[in-house]
Short mmCIF file of C-alpha atoms in Angstrom, two decimals:
data_model
loop_
_atom_site.label_atom_id
_atom_site.label_comp_id
_atom_site.label_asym_id
_atom_site.label_seq_id
_atom_site.Cartn_x
_atom_site.Cartn_y
_atom_site.Cartn_z
CA UNK A 140 0.00 0.00 0.00
CA UNK A 141 1.27 3.47 -0.89
CA UNK A 142 1.28 6.16 1.78
CA UNK A 143 2.15 9.83 1.83
CA UNK A 144 4.70 10.99 4.38
CA UNK A 145 3.29 14.17 5.92
CA UNK A 146 5.92 16.77 6.81
CA UNK A 147 5.46 17.28 10.58
CA UNK A 148 6.01 20.38 12.69
CA UNK A 149 9.75 21.05 12.71
CA UNK A 150 9.85 24.03 15.01
CA UNK A 151 7.72 26.53 16.83
CA UNK A 152 5.86 28.74 14.38
CA UNK A 153 7.57 27.23 11.32
CA UNK A 154 5.09 26.62 8.48
CA UNK A 155 7.45 25.94 5.59
CA UNK A 156 11.04 24.98 4.81
CA UNK A 157 13.41 24.70 1.87
CA UNK A 158 14.47 21.32 0.47
CA UNK A 159 18.26 21.53 0.72
CA UNK A 160 19.10 18.00 -0.41
CA UNK A 161 17.29 14.73 -1.09
CA UNK A 162 19.23 11.85 0.45
CA UNK A 163 17.17 9.26 -1.46
CA UNK A 164 15.78 8.98 -4.97
CA UNK A 165 12.54 7.58 -6.41
CA UNK A 166 12.79 3.80 -6.45
CA UNK A 167 15.20 3.63 -3.49
CA UNK A 168 14.54 1.22 -0.62
CA UNK A 169 14.62 2.94 2.76
CA UNK A 170 14.58 1.84 6.38
CA UNK A 171 12.78 3.23 9.39
CA UNK A 172 14.66 6.25 10.84
CA UNK A 173 16.85 6.51 7.71
CA UNK A 174 17.46 10.18 6.80
CA UNK A 175 15.40 11.04 3.72
CA UNK A 176 16.16 14.72 3.15
CA UNK A 177 17.77 17.83 4.60
CA UNK A 178 15.50 20.85 4.96
CA UNK A 179 16.38 24.40 5.96
CA UNK A 180 14.11 26.41 8.23
CA UNK A 181 14.75 29.98 9.35
CA UNK A 182 16.51 28.55 12.42
CA UNK A 183 18.40 25.39 11.54
CA UNK A 184 19.27 22.69 9.04
CA UNK A 185 17.01 19.73 9.92
CA UNK A 186 17.14 16.12 8.72
CA UNK A 187 13.82 14.34 8.14
CA UNK A 188 13.83 10.57 8.93
CA UNK A 189 11.59 7.86 7.48
CA UNK A 190 8.92 6.34 9.74
CA UNK A 191 8.53 3.01 7.92
CA UNK A 192 10.54 0.53 5.88
CA UNK A 193 9.65 0.57 2.21
CA UNK A 194 10.35 1.98 -1.26
CA UNK A 195 10.19 5.64 -2.26
CA UNK A 196 7.70 5.95 -5.12
CA UNK A 197 7.46 9.72 -5.56
CA UNK A 198 9.22 12.88 -4.36
CA UNK A 199 6.79 15.80 -4.32
CA UNK A 200 9.45 18.51 -4.31
CA UNK A 201 12.72 19.21 -6.11
CA UNK A 202 15.89 20.51 -4.49
CA UNK A 203 15.39 24.19 -3.67
CA UNK A 204 11.59 23.99 -3.51
CA UNK A 205 9.64 25.26 -0.49
CA UNK A 206 7.76 22.47 1.31
CA UNK A 207 4.75 23.13 3.52
CA UNK A 208 4.39 21.72 7.02
CA UNK A 209 1.47 19.22 7.30
CA UNK A 210 1.57 18.64 3.53
CA UNK A 211 2.81 15.45 1.77
CA UNK A 212 6.60 15.42 1.40
CA UNK A 213 7.04 12.13 -0.46
CA UNK A 214 5.14 8.94 -1.26
CA UNK A 215 6.33 5.45 -0.41
CA UNK A 216 5.29 1.82 -0.69
CA UNK A 217 5.33 0.51 2.90
CA UNK A 218 6.81 -2.95 3.49
CA UNK A 219 5.25 -5.82 5.44
CA UNK A 220 2.22 -5.65 7.66
CA UNK A 221 2.01 -1.91 7.31
CA UNK A 222 0.75 -2.43 3.73
CA UNK A 223 -2.54 -3.65 5.09
CA UNK A 224 -3.15 -0.61 7.24
CA UNK A 225 -5.46 2.00 5.82
CA UNK A 226 -5.08 4.44 8.67
CA UNK A 227 -1.53 5.69 9.25
CA UNK A 228 -2.54 7.59 12.34
CA UNK A 229 -2.65 4.48 14.55
CA UNK A 230 0.14 2.07 15.61
CA UNK A 231 -0.04 -1.62 14.75
CA UNK A 232 -2.52 -3.46 17.01
CA UNK A 233 -1.76 -6.50 19.13
CA UNK A 234 -3.88 -7.43 22.12
CA UNK A 235 -7.02 -5.42 22.94
CA UNK A 236 -7.19 -3.41 26.14
CA UNK A 237 -10.40 -3.33 28.12
CA UNK A 238 -12.36 -0.08 28.19
CA UNK A 239 -11.97 2.04 31.28
CA UNK A 240 -14.69 2.29 33.91
CA UNK A 241 -15.46 5.82 32.77
CA UNK A 242 -16.70 4.57 29.43
CA UNK A 243 -13.69 5.80 27.43
CA UNK A 244 -11.33 3.60 25.45
CA UNK A 245 -7.73 3.40 26.68
CA UNK A 246 -4.94 4.02 24.21
CA UNK A 247 -1.16 4.10 24.50
CA UNK A 248 0.73 7.24 23.61
CA UNK A 249 3.76 6.11 21.59
CA UNK A 250 6.91 8.15 22.19
CA UNK A 251 7.76 9.47 18.71
CA UNK A 252 11.07 10.53 17.20
CA UNK A 253 12.28 13.59 19.09
CA UNK A 254 15.45 14.30 17.14
CA UNK A 255 17.84 12.91 14.57
CA UNK A 256 19.45 9.72 15.78
CA UNK A 257 17.89 9.85 19.26
CA UNK A 258 16.58 6.43 20.29
CA UNK A 259 15.98 7.00 24.00
CA UNK A 260 15.57 9.77 26.54
CA UNK A 261 15.41 10.19 30.29
CA UNK A 262 12.17 11.01 32.09
CA UNK A 263 13.12 14.17 33.97
CA UNK A 264 9.69 14.88 35.43
CA UNK A 265 6.06 13.86 35.01
CA UNK A 266 3.77 16.87 34.82
CA UNK A 267 0.66 14.70 35.29
CA UNK A 268 -0.32 11.75 37.49
CA UNK A 269 -2.42 8.66 36.88
CA UNK A 270 -6.08 9.65 37.05
CA UNK A 271 -5.46 13.27 35.98
CA UNK A 272 -7.63 14.85 33.30
CA UNK A 273 -5.59 16.35 30.49
CA UNK A 274 -6.41 18.43 27.43
CA UNK A 275 -4.98 18.49 23.92
CA UNK A 276 -1.47 20.04 23.75
CA UNK A 277 -1.07 19.99 27.55
CA UNK A 278 2.52 19.15 28.58
CA UNK A 279 2.65 15.62 29.98
CA UNK A 280 6.32 15.14 30.85
CA UNK A 281 9.80 16.62 30.52
CA UNK A 282 12.41 14.38 28.90
CA UNK A 283 16.13 14.88 28.47
CA UNK A 284 17.91 13.93 25.24
CA UNK A 285 21.60 14.35 24.54
CA UNK A 286 20.85 17.77 23.06
CA UNK A 287 18.09 19.43 25.05
CA UNK A 288 15.38 19.29 27.69
CA UNK A 289 12.11 18.90 25.78
CA UNK A 290 8.46 18.68 26.73
CA UNK A 291 6.05 16.06 25.38
CA UNK A 292 2.48 17.34 24.78
CA UNK A 293 -0.76 15.34 24.82
CA UNK A 294 -2.40 14.55 21.48
CA UNK A 295 -5.96 14.40 22.79
CA UNK A 296 -8.13 15.41 25.71
CA UNK A 297 -8.88 12.63 28.17
CA UNK A 298 -7.69 10.97 31.36
CA UNK A 299 -4.26 9.49 32.14
CA UNK A 300 -4.75 5.82 33.07
CA UNK A 301 -1.16 4.61 33.37
CA UNK A 302 2.41 5.96 33.38
CA UNK A 303 4.82 3.36 32.03
CA UNK A 304 7.97 4.98 33.47
CA UNK A 305 8.99 6.66 36.67
CA UNK A 306 11.12 9.76 37.05
CA UNK A 307 14.72 8.97 36.07
CA UNK A 308 13.84 5.99 33.84
CA UNK A 309 15.06 5.75 30.25
CA UNK A 310 12.19 5.72 27.75
CA UNK A 311 12.58 4.22 24.29
CA UNK A 312 11.45 5.97 21.13
CA UNK A 313 8.53 4.15 19.42
CA UNK A 314 7.49 2.52 22.73
CA UNK A 315 4.42 3.37 24.86
CA UNK A 316 5.06 6.33 27.16
CA UNK A 317 1.71 6.44 28.96
CA UNK A 318 -1.88 5.24 28.51
CA UNK A 319 -4.93 7.49 28.43
CA UNK A 320 -8.65 7.26 27.84
CA UNK A 321 -10.15 9.58 25.25
CA UNK A 322 -12.83 11.95 26.42
CA UNK A 323 -16.20 11.06 24.91
CA UNK A 324 -15.16 7.91 23.01
CA UNK A 325 -17.14 4.70 23.07
CA UNK A 326 -16.35 1.94 25.57
CA UNK A 327 -14.74 -0.51 23.15
CA UNK A 328 -11.55 -2.48 23.07
CA UNK A 329 -8.66 -0.34 21.83
CA UNK A 330 -5.58 -1.64 19.99
CA UNK A 331 -2.28 -1.18 21.82
CA UNK A 332 1.14 -1.08 20.22
CA UNK A 333 3.76 -3.48 21.59
CA UNK A 334 6.73 -2.11 23.53
CA UNK A 335 8.96 -2.66 20.50
CA UNK A 336 6.57 -1.04 18.04
CA UNK A 337 8.57 -0.43 14.85
CA UNK A 338 7.29 3.04 14.02
CA UNK A 339 4.97 5.81 15.10
CA UNK A 340 2.48 7.48 12.80
CA UNK A 341 3.20 10.66 10.93
CA UNK A 342 0.68 12.40 13.15
CA UNK A 343 2.50 11.28 16.27
CA UNK A 344 5.81 12.38 14.79
CA UNK A 345 4.30 15.77 14.11
CA UNK A 346 3.25 16.02 17.74
CA UNK A 347 6.77 15.16 18.84
CA UNK A 348 8.26 18.01 16.89
CA UNK A 349 6.18 20.37 19.05
CA UNK A 350 8.57 19.88 21.98
CA UNK A 351 10.12 23.25 21.24
CA UNK A 352 6.93 24.81 22.57
CA UNK A 353 7.88 23.77 26.08
CA UNK A 354 10.40 26.50 26.70
CA UNK A 355 9.87 28.59 29.80
CA UNK A 356 8.58 32.08 29.12
CA UNK A 357 11.31 33.85 31.05
CA UNK A 358 11.34 36.68 28.51
CA UNK A 359 7.60 37.35 28.67
CA UNK A 360 6.79 35.11 25.72
CA UNK A 361 3.59 33.08 26.05
CA UNK A 362 3.82 29.38 26.81
CA UNK A 363 1.93 27.63 24.02
CA UNK A 364 2.29 24.85 21.50
CA UNK A 365 2.72 25.47 17.74
CA UNK A 366 -0.94 24.42 17.19
CA UNK A 367 -2.10 27.08 19.64
CA UNK A 368 0.18 29.66 18.03
CA UNK A 369 -1.24 28.85 14.59
CA UNK A 370 -4.78 29.33 15.92
CA UNK A 371 -3.78 32.69 17.39
CA UNK A 372 -2.31 33.77 14.05
CA UNK A 373 -5.46 32.68 12.21
CA UNK A 374 -7.58 34.76 14.60
CA UNK A 375 -5.08 37.66 14.45
CA UNK A 376 -4.55 37.59 18.23
CA UNK A 377 -1.43 38.61 20.11
CA UNK A 378 -0.73 35.46 22.12
CA UNK A 379 1.20 37.41 24.76
CA UNK A 380 -2.07 39.13 25.75
CA UNK A 381 -4.05 35.92 26.20
CA UNK A 382 -4.42 34.81 29.87
CA UNK A 383 -3.33 31.18 30.10
CA UNK A 384 -5.34 28.73 32.18
CA UNK A 385 -2.63 26.06 32.26
CA UNK A 386 0.22 25.47 34.64
CA UNK A 387 2.72 28.38 34.73
CA UNK A 388 0.29 30.38 32.58
CA UNK A 389 0.35 27.99 29.60
CA UNK A 390 -2.11 29.03 26.88
CA UNK A 391 -4.47 26.45 25.35
CA UNK A 392 -6.77 26.62 22.34
CA UNK A 393 -9.76 27.25 24.59
CA UNK A 394 -8.01 30.29 26.05
CA UNK A 395 -7.41 31.71 22.58
CA UNK A 396 -11.02 31.14 21.50
CA UNK A 397 -12.35 32.65 24.72
CA UNK A 398 -10.12 35.69 24.26
CA UNK A 399 -11.34 36.07 20.67
CA UNK A 400 -14.95 36.08 21.95
CA UNK A 401 -14.13 38.71 24.54
CA UNK A 402 -14.10 36.26 27.42
CA UNK A 403 -11.23 35.34 29.71
CA UNK A 404 -10.36 32.10 31.40
CA UNK A 405 -9.24 31.87 34.98
CA UNK A 406 -6.48 29.49 35.97
CA UNK A 407 -7.75 27.08 38.60
CA UNK A 408 -5.14 25.54 40.88
CA UNK A 409 -5.00 21.76 40.52
CA UNK A 410 -3.52 19.16 42.80
CA UNK A 411 -0.75 18.72 40.25
CA UNK A 412 0.09 22.43 40.19
CA UNK A 413 0.10 22.44 43.96
CA UNK A 414 2.58 19.60 43.91
CA UNK A 415 4.69 21.48 41.36
CA UNK A 416 4.81 24.47 43.69
CA UNK A 417 6.23 22.40 46.52
CA UNK A 418 9.99 22.80 47.02
CA UNK A 419 12.07 20.17 45.28
CA UNK A 420 13.90 17.70 47.49
CA UNK A 421 17.36 16.65 46.37
CA UNK A 422 17.41 12.90 45.76
CA UNK A 423 21.18 12.55 45.60
CA UNK A 424 20.82 10.46 42.45
CA UNK A 425 22.57 10.73 39.12
CA UNK A 426 21.77 10.25 35.49
CA UNK A 427 23.68 9.08 32.45
CA UNK A 428 23.46 11.09 29.26
CA UNK A 429 24.95 9.83 25.99
CA UNK A 430 27.36 12.16 24.17
CA UNK A 431 26.38 12.48 20.53
CA UNK A 432 26.53 14.73 17.50
CA UNK A 433 28.78 17.78 17.49
CA UNK A 434 29.63 17.31 21.16
CA UNK A 435 30.91 13.80 20.44
CA UNK A 436 32.90 15.01 17.45
CA UNK A 437 34.44 17.78 19.54
CA UNK A 438 35.31 15.31 22.30
CA UNK A 439 37.15 13.04 19.86
CA UNK A 440 38.96 15.99 18.27
CA UNK A 441 40.12 17.41 21.62
CA UNK A 442 41.32 14.03 22.93
CA UNK A 443 43.28 13.43 19.73
CA UNK A 444 44.78 16.94 19.89
CA UNK A 445 46.07 16.77 23.47
CA UNK A 446 47.15 13.13 23.01
CA UNK A 447 49.29 13.76 19.93
CA UNK A 448 50.37 17.42 20.18
CA UNK A 449 52.78 18.65 22.89
CA UNK A 450 51.07 21.90 23.92
CA UNK A 451 52.73 24.89 25.52
CA UNK A 452 51.03 28.13 26.55
CA UNK A 453 52.33 31.70 26.22
CA UNK A 454 50.46 34.63 27.82
CA UNK A 455 50.75 38.36 27.20
CA UNK A 456 48.99 41.61 28.06
CA UNK A 457 47.82 43.95 25.30
CA UNK A 458 46.88 47.61 25.80
CA UNK A 459 43.83 48.24 23.60
CA UNK A 460 43.13 51.82 24.68
CA UNK A 461 43.95 53.39 21.30
CA UNK A 462 42.30 50.63 19.26
CA UNK A 463 39.08 50.92 21.28
CA UNK A 464 39.03 54.67 20.65
CA UNK A 465 39.55 54.10 16.90
CA UNK A 466 36.82 51.53 16.73
CA UNK A 467 34.35 53.77 18.62
CA UNK A 468 35.06 56.62 16.21
CA UNK A 469 34.17 54.39 13.24
CA UNK A 470 31.37 52.27 14.73
CA UNK A 471 28.41 54.55 14.03
CA UNK A 472 29.62 55.40 10.53
CA UNK A 473 29.68 51.76 9.45
CA UNK A 474 26.54 50.87 11.41
CA UNK A 475 24.61 53.13 8.98
CA UNK A 476 25.90 50.85 6.20
CA UNK A 477 24.68 47.76 8.05
CA UNK A 478 28.20 46.69 9.09
CA UNK A 479 28.75 45.52 12.66
CA UNK A 480 32.27 46.70 13.49
CA UNK A 481 33.47 44.87 16.61
CA UNK A 482 37.01 44.50 17.92
CA UNK A 483 37.40 41.02 16.40
CA UNK A 484 37.99 42.12 12.76
CA UNK A 485 40.97 44.20 13.96
CA UNK A 486 42.37 41.17 15.83
CA UNK A 487 41.96 38.97 12.76
CA UNK A 488 43.54 41.42 10.32
CA UNK A 489 46.47 42.14 12.64
CA UNK A 490 46.94 38.39 13.09
CA UNK A 491 47.05 37.89 9.31
CA UNK A 492 49.57 40.69 8.90
CA UNK A 493 51.85 39.20 11.59
CA UNK A 494 51.62 35.77 9.92
CA UNK A 495 53.31 37.21 6.82
CA UNK A 496 56.52 37.54 8.84
CA UNK A 497 56.00 34.30 10.79
CA UNK A 498 54.51 31.83 8.25
CA UNK A 499 55.15 28.87 10.55
CA UNK A 500 52.15 30.03 12.61
CA UNK A 501 50.01 29.29 9.55
CA UNK A 502 51.31 25.79 8.88
CA UNK A 503 50.32 22.17 9.53
CA UNK A 504 52.53 19.20 10.42
CA UNK A 505 51.89 15.69 9.10
CA UNK A 506 50.94 12.79 11.36
CA UNK A 507 54.47 11.43 11.87
CA UNK A 508 56.01 14.92 12.12
CA UNK A 509 58.32 14.51 9.13
CA UNK A 510 56.99 17.36 6.97
CA UNK A 511 55.50 20.82 7.42
CA UNK A 512 52.97 22.36 5.04
CA UNK A 513 52.85 26.17 4.78
CA UNK A 514 49.64 27.78 3.55
CA UNK A 515 49.45 30.94 1.46
CA UNK A 516 45.87 31.64 2.54
CA UNK A 517 45.24 32.81 6.10
CA UNK A 518 41.96 31.08 6.96
CA UNK A 519 41.30 32.30 10.50
CA UNK A 520 38.86 30.19 12.51
CA UNK A 521 36.57 31.73 15.14
CA UNK A 522 35.30 29.45 17.92
CA UNK A 523 31.54 29.98 18.38
CA UNK A 524 29.50 28.64 21.29
CA UNK A 525 26.44 27.53 19.30
CA UNK A 526 23.24 25.87 20.49
CA UNK A 527 24.46 22.54 19.12
CA UNK A 528 27.98 22.73 20.56
CA UNK A 529 31.32 24.34 19.75
CA UNK A 530 31.74 25.25 16.07
CA UNK A 531 34.83 26.82 14.47
CA UNK A 532 33.94 28.37 11.09
CA UNK A 533 36.79 30.20 9.39
CA UNK A 534 37.14 33.37 7.33
CA UNK A 535 38.95 32.49 4.12
CA UNK A 536 41.84 34.50 2.67
CA UNK A 537 42.15 37.16 5.37
CA UNK A 538 45.45 38.34 3.87
CA UNK A 539 43.52 39.73 0.88
CA UNK A 540 40.60 41.26 2.80
CA UNK A 541 40.09 44.62 4.44
CA UNK A 542 38.94 45.02 8.04
CA UNK A 543 35.44 45.84 6.78
CA UNK A 544 35.28 42.74 4.55
CA UNK A 545 36.42 40.62 7.48
CA UNK A 546 33.72 42.24 9.65
CA UNK A 547 31.04 41.31 7.09
CA UNK A 548 32.25 37.69 6.89
CA UNK A 549 32.51 37.48 10.67
CA UNK A 550 28.92 38.66 11.18
CA UNK A 551 27.60 36.14 8.67
CA UNK A 552 29.55 33.18 10.08
CA UNK A 553 28.83 33.83 13.75
CA UNK A 554 25.10 34.29 13.12
CA UNK A 555 24.93 31.10 11.08
CA UNK A 556 26.99 29.14 13.60
CA UNK A 557 24.88 30.22 16.56
CA UNK A 558 21.78 29.07 14.70
CA UNK A 559 23.38 25.76 13.67
CA UNK A 560 23.24 26.63 9.96
CA UNK A 561 26.92 27.07 9.10
CA UNK A 562 27.87 25.31 5.86
CA UNK A 563 30.45 22.49 5.77
CA UNK A 564 32.66 24.60 3.47
CA UNK A 565 32.93 27.31 6.14
CA UNK A 566 33.99 24.72 8.73
CA UNK A 567 36.77 23.23 6.59
CA UNK A 568 40.20 24.53 5.67
CA UNK A 569 41.05 26.55 8.78
CA UNK A 570 44.78 27.32 9.32
CA UNK A 571 44.81 29.12 12.72
CA UNK A 572 42.12 29.78 15.33
CA UNK A 573 40.90 32.41 17.80
CA UNK A 574 38.74 31.70 20.86
CA UNK A 575 37.07 34.69 22.52
CA UNK A 576 36.67 33.57 26.14
CA UNK A 577 36.41 37.22 27.16
CA UNK A 578 32.89 37.32 25.77
CA UNK A 579 31.90 35.10 28.69
CA UNK A 580 34.03 36.92 31.25
CA UNK A 581 37.21 34.85 31.15
CA UNK A 582 40.66 36.41 31.36
CA UNK A 583 43.27 33.65 30.94
CA UNK A 584 42.95 30.17 29.40
CA UNK A 585 44.96 27.23 28.10
CA UNK A 586 43.19 26.63 24.76
CA UNK A 587 43.47 23.27 22.99
CA UNK A 588 44.86 23.42 19.45
CA UNK A 589 42.35 22.75 16.70
CA UNK A 590 44.28 19.89 15.08
CA UNK A 591 45.89 19.81 12.49
CA UNK A 592 46.63 23.51 13.06
CA UNK A 593 49.73 24.43 15.10
CA UNK A 594 48.46 27.38 17.17
CA UNK A 595 45.37 28.88 18.79
CA UNK A 596 44.89 32.05 20.85
CA UNK A 597 42.31 32.78 23.55
CA UNK A 598 41.26 36.40 24.03
CA UNK A 599 40.36 37.49 27.56
CA UNK A 600 37.91 40.21 28.52
CA UNK A 601 38.95 43.86 28.31
CA UNK A 602 39.51 45.40 31.73
CA UNK A 603 40.15 48.97 32.84
CA UNK A 604 43.30 48.65 35.00
CA UNK A 605 45.83 51.13 36.43
CA UNK A 606 49.19 51.38 34.70
CA UNK A 607 52.12 53.82 34.78
CA UNK A 608 52.51 56.09 31.75
CA UNK A 609 55.81 57.45 30.37
CA UNK A 610 55.79 60.25 32.94
CA UNK A 611 55.43 57.81 35.83
CA UNK A 612 51.80 58.76 36.43
CA UNK A 613 49.11 56.19 37.09
CA UNK A 614 46.25 56.16 34.60
CA UNK A 615 43.47 53.78 33.57
CA UNK A 616 44.21 51.67 30.51
CA UNK A 617 42.05 49.17 28.61
CA UNK A 618 43.95 45.88 28.93
CA UNK A 619 43.38 42.36 27.63
CA UNK A 620 45.13 39.13 28.58
CA UNK A 621 45.75 36.80 25.64
CA UNK A 622 46.80 33.13 25.89
CA UNK A 623 48.52 31.25 23.06
CA UNK A 624 48.82 27.47 22.80
CA UNK A 625 51.44 26.24 20.34
CA UNK A 626 52.56 22.90 18.94
CA UNK A 627 55.98 22.52 20.57
CA UNK A 628 57.10 20.09 17.87
CA UNK A 629 57.38 22.94 15.34
CA UNK A 630 57.03 26.19 17.33
CA UNK A 631 59.36 27.24 20.14
CA UNK A 632 58.81 29.84 22.84
CA UNK A 633 60.99 32.45 21.15
CA UNK A 634 59.06 32.22 17.88
CA UNK A 635 55.65 32.63 19.47
CA UNK A 636 56.93 35.47 21.68
CA UNK A 637 58.31 37.42 18.70
CA UNK A 638 55.15 36.74 16.70
CA UNK A 639 53.00 37.95 19.60
CA UNK A 640 55.10 41.11 19.97
CA UNK A 641 54.45 42.03 16.33
CA UNK A 642 50.72 41.24 16.62
CA UNK A 643 50.63 43.27 19.84
CA UNK A 644 52.34 46.24 18.14
CA UNK A 645 49.67 46.34 15.43
CA UNK A 646 46.90 46.28 18.05
CA UNK A 647 48.43 48.73 20.49
CA UNK A 648 49.42 51.17 17.73
CA UNK A 649 46.62 50.81 15.15
CA UNK A 650 48.17 53.54 12.99
CA UNK A 651 51.11 51.22 12.25
CA UNK A 652 48.66 48.47 11.26
CA UNK A 653 46.78 50.78 8.88
CA UNK A 654 50.03 51.97 7.31
CA UNK A 655 51.31 48.40 6.86
CA UNK A 656 48.11 47.19 5.19
CA UNK A 657 48.36 46.52 1.49
#
């Protein structure tokens, strides 16, 4: 039987995305959870996995097309028993479950895919108890993956009849998370998916992607699911003005409709909310979280770097008083042109100029340390603390670029990296790196070299500190501590000290840097 794969919600408020790349072609056999395509939203590059085994029969979009959420993405011929199913919204039945005493059928909620490659998650907290009445889109539990704390919402209104896990347990994707009876359904036997159910429905997967709606509204933003936000947009209502009747002021569809009719809902304290208000008691337990994705790649890279490269650190103090004054005098002028002129472009350009006299700082050594490769291009990497982990995109060919061109590239790369959208080309080919620990308040560090590079520098925060001037008078100066780590197989202390002195001269006397620029 052929089925359409419906593109689920892939982020709060996101209604469409661009097809970046198809990872399969028509006629290809695919497996459950196999990546099918990469799509680009306005926030991130997301990979869409298959929910069944089968054969791709039709791709509804071409590369570069805009796909709509909740619309068919591709068509496939489903293998095995799934061929006989006419309704994709329900998991495969096994044994019937008796109807509840309230006259409502009990059904298992299957934990859907909650992220690329994630097969299990930890139950951090249950937000409901057995016997509680719940409504559609109400948060049911908090779960922790290796990337984020996410909230699982209810699909229907009804009553919770059973919780299959306790707090701290590890729940498996595609297995029952909890059982509930539907409000107003007939008292009939309901099919239940086995614990090793092979796949969830597209509708369930769509519900799982709504976990981003569980973020706490610490910035005044309303707590609501994407479905509620869509309803508010359809009714042209500012969701921030809608009084929420849920826990912590969460807004439900009923609240939006009542607000549209000129009515307001009043939050009624529930036993569950009362329990949530009680102070937490430390259990003294622990939890195990798998390391995956970018964090795992970074871990492997750092271990290999410190295991194979003999690091040494060199620290210095740089007086940035004159450079800060220069930058402030130019900031507003370039801001009118849409250029964000920070201190970093000056650091990068001065670094590139110093490399011309010390090319060994822009080299790479082979694995057995028998040859050294010098690079003509100065591709300066900038470490960015992104939401998916540490990324180091690099600005290509800094020796040929002006400070303004570097500023434009820097703005683009840091914004993309923080959103998790930096391209692979921008992550490759770096020759030397800068880490700005001062942005987080640090002063001195011992940075780990981004192998196979031979040097990295950490910039500390700028501090106003007293120093003696040429007349022996004490005055406030804008000072920064910088920390170099070098590969001691090819760089010695004297080399990095002389290199740093030249870099420091350009920064402390920006007029000499401007005159030396070609």
